[in-house]
Coordinates of C-alpha atoms and ligand atoms in Angstrom, one line a residue:
X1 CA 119.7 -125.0 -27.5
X2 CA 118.7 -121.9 -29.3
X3 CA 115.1 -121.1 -29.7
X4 CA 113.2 -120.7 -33.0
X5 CA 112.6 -117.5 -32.8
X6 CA 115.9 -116.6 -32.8
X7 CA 117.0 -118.9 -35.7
X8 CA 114.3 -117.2 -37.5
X9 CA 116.0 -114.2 -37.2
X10 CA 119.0 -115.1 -38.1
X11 CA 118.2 -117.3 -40.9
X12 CA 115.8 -114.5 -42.6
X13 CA 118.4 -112.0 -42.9
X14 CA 117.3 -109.5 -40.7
X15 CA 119.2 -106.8 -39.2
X16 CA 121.6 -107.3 -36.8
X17 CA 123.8 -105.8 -34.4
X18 CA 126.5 -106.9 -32.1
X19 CA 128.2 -105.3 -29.0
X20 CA 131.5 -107.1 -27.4
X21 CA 133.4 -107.0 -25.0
X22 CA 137.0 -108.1 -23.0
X23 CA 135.2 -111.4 -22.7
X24 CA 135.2 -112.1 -26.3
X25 CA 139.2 -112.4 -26.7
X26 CA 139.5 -114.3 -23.2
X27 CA 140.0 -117.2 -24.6
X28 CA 142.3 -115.9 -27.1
X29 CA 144.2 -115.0 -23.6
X30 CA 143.3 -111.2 -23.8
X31 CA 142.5 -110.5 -19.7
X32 CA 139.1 -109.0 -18.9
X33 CA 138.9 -105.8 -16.8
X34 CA 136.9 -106.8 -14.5
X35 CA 136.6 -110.3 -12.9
X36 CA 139.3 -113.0 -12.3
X37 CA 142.4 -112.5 -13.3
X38 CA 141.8 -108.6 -14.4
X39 CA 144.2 -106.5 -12.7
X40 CA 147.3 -105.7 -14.1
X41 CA 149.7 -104.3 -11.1
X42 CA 147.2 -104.3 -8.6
X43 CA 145.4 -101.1 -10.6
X44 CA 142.4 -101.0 -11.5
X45 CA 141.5 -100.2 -15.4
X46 CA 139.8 -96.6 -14.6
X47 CA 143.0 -95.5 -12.1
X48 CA 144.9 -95.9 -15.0
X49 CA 143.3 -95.6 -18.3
X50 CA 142.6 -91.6 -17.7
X51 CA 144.4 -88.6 -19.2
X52 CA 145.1 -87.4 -15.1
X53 CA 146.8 -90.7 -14.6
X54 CA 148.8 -90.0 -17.7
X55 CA 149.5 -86.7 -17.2
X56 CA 150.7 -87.3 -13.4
X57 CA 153.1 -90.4 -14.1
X58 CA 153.2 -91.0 -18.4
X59 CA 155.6 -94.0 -17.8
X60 CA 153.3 -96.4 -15.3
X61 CA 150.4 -95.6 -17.8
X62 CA 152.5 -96.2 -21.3
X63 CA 153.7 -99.2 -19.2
X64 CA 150.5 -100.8 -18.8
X65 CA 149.6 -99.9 -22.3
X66 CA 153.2 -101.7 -23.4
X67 CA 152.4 -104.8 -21.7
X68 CA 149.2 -104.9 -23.2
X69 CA 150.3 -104.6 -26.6
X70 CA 152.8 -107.4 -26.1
X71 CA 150.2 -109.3 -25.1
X72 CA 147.9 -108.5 -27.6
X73 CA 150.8 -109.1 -30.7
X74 CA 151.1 -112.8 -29.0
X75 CA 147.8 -113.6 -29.2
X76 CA 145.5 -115.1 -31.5
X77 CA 141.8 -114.6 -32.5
X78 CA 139.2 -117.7 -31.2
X79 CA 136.3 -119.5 -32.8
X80 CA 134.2 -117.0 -31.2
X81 CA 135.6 -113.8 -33.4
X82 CA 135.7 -116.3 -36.3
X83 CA 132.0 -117.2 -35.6
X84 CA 131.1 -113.6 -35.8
X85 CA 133.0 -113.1 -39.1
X86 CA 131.4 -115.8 -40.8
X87 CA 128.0 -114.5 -39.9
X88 CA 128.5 -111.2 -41.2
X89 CA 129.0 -112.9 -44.5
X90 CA 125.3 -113.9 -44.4
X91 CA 124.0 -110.8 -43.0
X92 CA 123.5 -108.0 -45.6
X93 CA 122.8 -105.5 -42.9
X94 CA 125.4 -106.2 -39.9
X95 CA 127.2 -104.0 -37.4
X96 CA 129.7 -105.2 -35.3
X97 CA 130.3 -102.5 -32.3
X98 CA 133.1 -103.3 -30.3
X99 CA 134.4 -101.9 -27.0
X100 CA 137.8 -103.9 -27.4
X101 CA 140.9 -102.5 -28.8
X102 CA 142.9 -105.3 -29.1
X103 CA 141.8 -105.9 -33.3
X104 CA 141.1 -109.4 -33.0
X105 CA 137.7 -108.9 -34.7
X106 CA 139.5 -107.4 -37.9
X107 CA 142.4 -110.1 -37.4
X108 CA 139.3 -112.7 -37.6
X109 CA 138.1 -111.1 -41.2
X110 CA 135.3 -108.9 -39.7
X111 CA 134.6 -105.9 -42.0
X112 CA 131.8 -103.6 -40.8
X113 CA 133.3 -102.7 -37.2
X114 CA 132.7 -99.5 -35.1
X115 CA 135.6 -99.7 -32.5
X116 CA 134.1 -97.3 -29.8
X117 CA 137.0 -97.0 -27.8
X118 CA 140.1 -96.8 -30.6
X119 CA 142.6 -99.1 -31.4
X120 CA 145.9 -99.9 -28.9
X121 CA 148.2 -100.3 -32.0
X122 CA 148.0 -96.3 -32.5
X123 CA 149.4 -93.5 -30.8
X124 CA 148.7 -90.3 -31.0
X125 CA 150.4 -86.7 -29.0
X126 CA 148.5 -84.9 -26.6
X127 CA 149.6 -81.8 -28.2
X128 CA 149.6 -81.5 -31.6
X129 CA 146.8 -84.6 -32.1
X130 CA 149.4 -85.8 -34.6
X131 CA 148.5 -89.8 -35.3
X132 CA 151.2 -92.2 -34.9
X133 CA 150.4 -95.6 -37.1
X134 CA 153.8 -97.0 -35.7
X135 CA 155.9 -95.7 -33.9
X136 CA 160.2 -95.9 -34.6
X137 CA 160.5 -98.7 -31.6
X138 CA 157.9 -100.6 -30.5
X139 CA 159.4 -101.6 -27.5
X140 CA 159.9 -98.5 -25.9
X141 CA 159.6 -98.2 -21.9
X142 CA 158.9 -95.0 -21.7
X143 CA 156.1 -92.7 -23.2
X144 CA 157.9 -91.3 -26.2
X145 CA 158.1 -87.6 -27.4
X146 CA 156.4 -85.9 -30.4
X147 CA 158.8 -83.8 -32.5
X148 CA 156.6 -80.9 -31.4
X149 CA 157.4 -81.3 -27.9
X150 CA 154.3 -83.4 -26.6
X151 CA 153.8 -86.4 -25.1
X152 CA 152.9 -89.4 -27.3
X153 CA 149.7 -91.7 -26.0
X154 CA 147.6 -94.7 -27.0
X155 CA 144.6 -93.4 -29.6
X156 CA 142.0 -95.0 -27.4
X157 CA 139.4 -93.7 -25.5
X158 CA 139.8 -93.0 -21.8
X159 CA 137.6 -92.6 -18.6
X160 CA 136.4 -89.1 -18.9
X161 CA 137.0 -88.6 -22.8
X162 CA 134.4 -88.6 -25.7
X163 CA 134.0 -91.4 -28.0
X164 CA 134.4 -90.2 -31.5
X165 CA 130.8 -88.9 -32.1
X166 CA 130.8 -90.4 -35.6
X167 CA 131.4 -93.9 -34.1
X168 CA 129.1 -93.2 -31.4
X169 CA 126.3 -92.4 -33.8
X170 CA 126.9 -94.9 -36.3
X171 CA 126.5 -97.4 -32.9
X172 CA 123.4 -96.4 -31.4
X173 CA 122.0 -96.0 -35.4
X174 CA 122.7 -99.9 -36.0
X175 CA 121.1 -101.3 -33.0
X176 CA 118.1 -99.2 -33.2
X177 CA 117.8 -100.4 -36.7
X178 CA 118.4 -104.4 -35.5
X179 CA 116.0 -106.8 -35.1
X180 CA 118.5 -109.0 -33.1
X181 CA 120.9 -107.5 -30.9
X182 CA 123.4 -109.6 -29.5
X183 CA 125.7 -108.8 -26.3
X184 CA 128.9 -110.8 -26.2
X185 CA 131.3 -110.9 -23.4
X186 CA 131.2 -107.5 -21.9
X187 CA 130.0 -106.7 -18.2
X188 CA 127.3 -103.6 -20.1
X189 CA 128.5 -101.4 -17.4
X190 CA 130.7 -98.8 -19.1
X191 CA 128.8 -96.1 -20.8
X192 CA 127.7 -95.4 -23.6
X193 CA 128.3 -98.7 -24.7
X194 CA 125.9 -100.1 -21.8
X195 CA 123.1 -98.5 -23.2
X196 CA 123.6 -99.5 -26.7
X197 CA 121.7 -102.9 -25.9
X198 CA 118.7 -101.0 -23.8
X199 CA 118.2 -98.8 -27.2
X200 CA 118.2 -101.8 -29.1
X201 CA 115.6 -103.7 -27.1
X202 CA 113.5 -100.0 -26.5
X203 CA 113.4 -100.1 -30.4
X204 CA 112.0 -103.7 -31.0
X205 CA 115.5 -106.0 -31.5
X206 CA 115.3 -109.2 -29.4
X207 CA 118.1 -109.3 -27.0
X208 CA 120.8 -112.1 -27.0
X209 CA 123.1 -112.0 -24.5
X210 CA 126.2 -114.3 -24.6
X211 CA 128.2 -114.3 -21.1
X212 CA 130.1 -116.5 -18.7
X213 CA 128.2 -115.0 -16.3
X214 CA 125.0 -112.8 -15.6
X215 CA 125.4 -109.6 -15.8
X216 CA 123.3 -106.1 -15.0
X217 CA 121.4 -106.9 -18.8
X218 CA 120.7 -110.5 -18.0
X219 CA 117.4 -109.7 -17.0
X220 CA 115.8 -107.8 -19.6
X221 CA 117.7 -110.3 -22.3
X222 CA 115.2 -112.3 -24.4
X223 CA 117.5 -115.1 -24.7
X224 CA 120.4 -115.7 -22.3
X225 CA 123.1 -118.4 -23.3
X226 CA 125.6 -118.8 -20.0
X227 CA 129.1 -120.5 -21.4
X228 CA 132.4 -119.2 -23.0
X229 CA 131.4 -117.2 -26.2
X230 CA 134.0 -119.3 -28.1
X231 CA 131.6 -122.1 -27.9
X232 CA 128.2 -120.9 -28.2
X233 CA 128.8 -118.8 -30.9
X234 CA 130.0 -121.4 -33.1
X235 CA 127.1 -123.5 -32.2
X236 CA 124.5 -120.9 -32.5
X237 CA 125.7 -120.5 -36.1
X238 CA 125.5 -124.4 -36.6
X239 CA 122.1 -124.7 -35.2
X240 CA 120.9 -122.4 -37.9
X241 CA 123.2 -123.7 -40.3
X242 CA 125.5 -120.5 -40.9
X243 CA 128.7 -122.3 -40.3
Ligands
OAD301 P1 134.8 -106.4 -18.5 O1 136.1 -107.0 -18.0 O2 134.1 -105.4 -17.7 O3 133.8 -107.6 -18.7 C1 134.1 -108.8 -19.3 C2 132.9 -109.7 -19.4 O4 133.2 -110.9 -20.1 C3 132.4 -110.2 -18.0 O5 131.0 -110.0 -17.9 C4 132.8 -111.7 -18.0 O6 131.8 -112.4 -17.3 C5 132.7 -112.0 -19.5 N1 133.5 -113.1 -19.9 C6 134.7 -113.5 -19.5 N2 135.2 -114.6 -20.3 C7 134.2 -114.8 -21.2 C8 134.1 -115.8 -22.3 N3 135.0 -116.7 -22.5 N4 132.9 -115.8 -23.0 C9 131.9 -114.9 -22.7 N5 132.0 -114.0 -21.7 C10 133.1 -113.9 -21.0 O7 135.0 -105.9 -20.0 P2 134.1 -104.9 -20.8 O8 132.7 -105.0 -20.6 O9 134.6 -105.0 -22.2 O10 137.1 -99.3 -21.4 O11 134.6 -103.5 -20.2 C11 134.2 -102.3 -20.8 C12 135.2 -101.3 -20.8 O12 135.8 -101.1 -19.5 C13 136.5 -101.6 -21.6 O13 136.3 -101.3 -23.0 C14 137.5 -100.7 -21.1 C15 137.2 -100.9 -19.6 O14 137.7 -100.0 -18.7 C16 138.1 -98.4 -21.6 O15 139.3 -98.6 -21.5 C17 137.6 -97.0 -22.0

């Protein structure tokens, strides 16, 4: 199934970088944004996941955050984060950039990870920036209250916010240093992560793309494996007998 080049690469431990997505922990039972199944409420992800949003009705957002994280704590990871943490034990030089911020990758026993858009577990206030690890009760219904007065939010990143630049930077470093680049499970439309696989390729990696379905990067992928990540990752490792 995979091509010689490619196991090559993998097998001469060369750089590489990784960028995934929602559709990494769908079989885990995470939902995706976009696609089947992706809609939580009828909303879409960018009418919610933006300080306005917040700001105009804090409960429906902390809401939609709450039923994530219950969904999240139920889940478990899949052969395909497994698969990724087992290949960063071969790899000398790997980076594994994720846009997910469910922690399944570091749940799986990946170690070098740049989570671009935060981490649902933590909370932060919109005030006084304080971080919130955990909060008193985790089941609250209603977004909490900083003892300075401000509202408590999820630390991720939302439409219309910065990534942290240091993340950001480490990101775009790693995959222009690759020589394999693979893109896992995400659509490669929201930016900057989209770009992160066009930088790669501009700089010399060979693109791998790993997807369900085509997607906006399909074309300019140097290999395209179409099937659930859980499965082809696993068997891309056995082919090049990394397992
Ligand atoms: P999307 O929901 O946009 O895309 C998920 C991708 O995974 C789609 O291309 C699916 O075809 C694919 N997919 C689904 N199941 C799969 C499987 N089992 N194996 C392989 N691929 C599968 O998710 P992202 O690209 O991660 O940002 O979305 C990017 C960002 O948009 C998110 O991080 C989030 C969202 O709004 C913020 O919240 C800032």
């Amino acid at each position: 199934m995979i091509s010689q080049v490619l196991k090559d690469l993998l097998t001469k431990d060369t750089p590489v970088a990784i960028l995934t997505g929602a559709g990494i922990s769908a079989e885990s039972g995470v939902p995706t944004f976009r696609g089947e199944g992706g809609l939580w409420k009828k909303f879409k992800p960018e009418e919610l996941a933006n300080v306005d949003a917040f700001l105009k009705n804090p409960d429906l957002v902390w809401g939609w955050y709450q039923h994530r994280r219950e969904v999240i704590n139920d889940v478990e990871p899949n052969p395909g984060h497994y698969a990724l943490a087992q290949l960063e034990k071969k790899v000398s030089d790997f980076t594994l950039i994720t846009q997910n911020i469910d922690g399944l990758h570091r749940r799986s026993g990946s170690e070098n990870i740049l989570e671009l858009h935060g981490n649902i577990q933590r909370n932060k206030c919109i005030k006084c920036e304080m971080i919130y690890e955990e909060l008193p009760d985790e089941n609250l219904e209603k977004a909490p209250e900083c003892a300075c007065g401000g509202m408590i939010r999820p630390d991720v990143v939302w439409f219309g916010e910065m990534l942290p630049e240091d993340v950001i930077r480490s990101a775009f470093t790693a995959a222009e240093r690759s020589s394999v680049f693979f893109s896992i499970g995400t659509s490669a439309v929201v930016q900057p992560a989209a770009s992160l696989p066009i930088s790669a390729k501009q700089s010399g990696a060979y693109l791998v793309e790993v997807n369900v379905d085509r997607t906006v990067l399909t074309h300019i992928a140097d290999e395209f494996f179409q099937g659930k990540s859980g499965e082809i990752l696993p068997q891309i490792l056995e082919e090049c007998g990394l397992s």
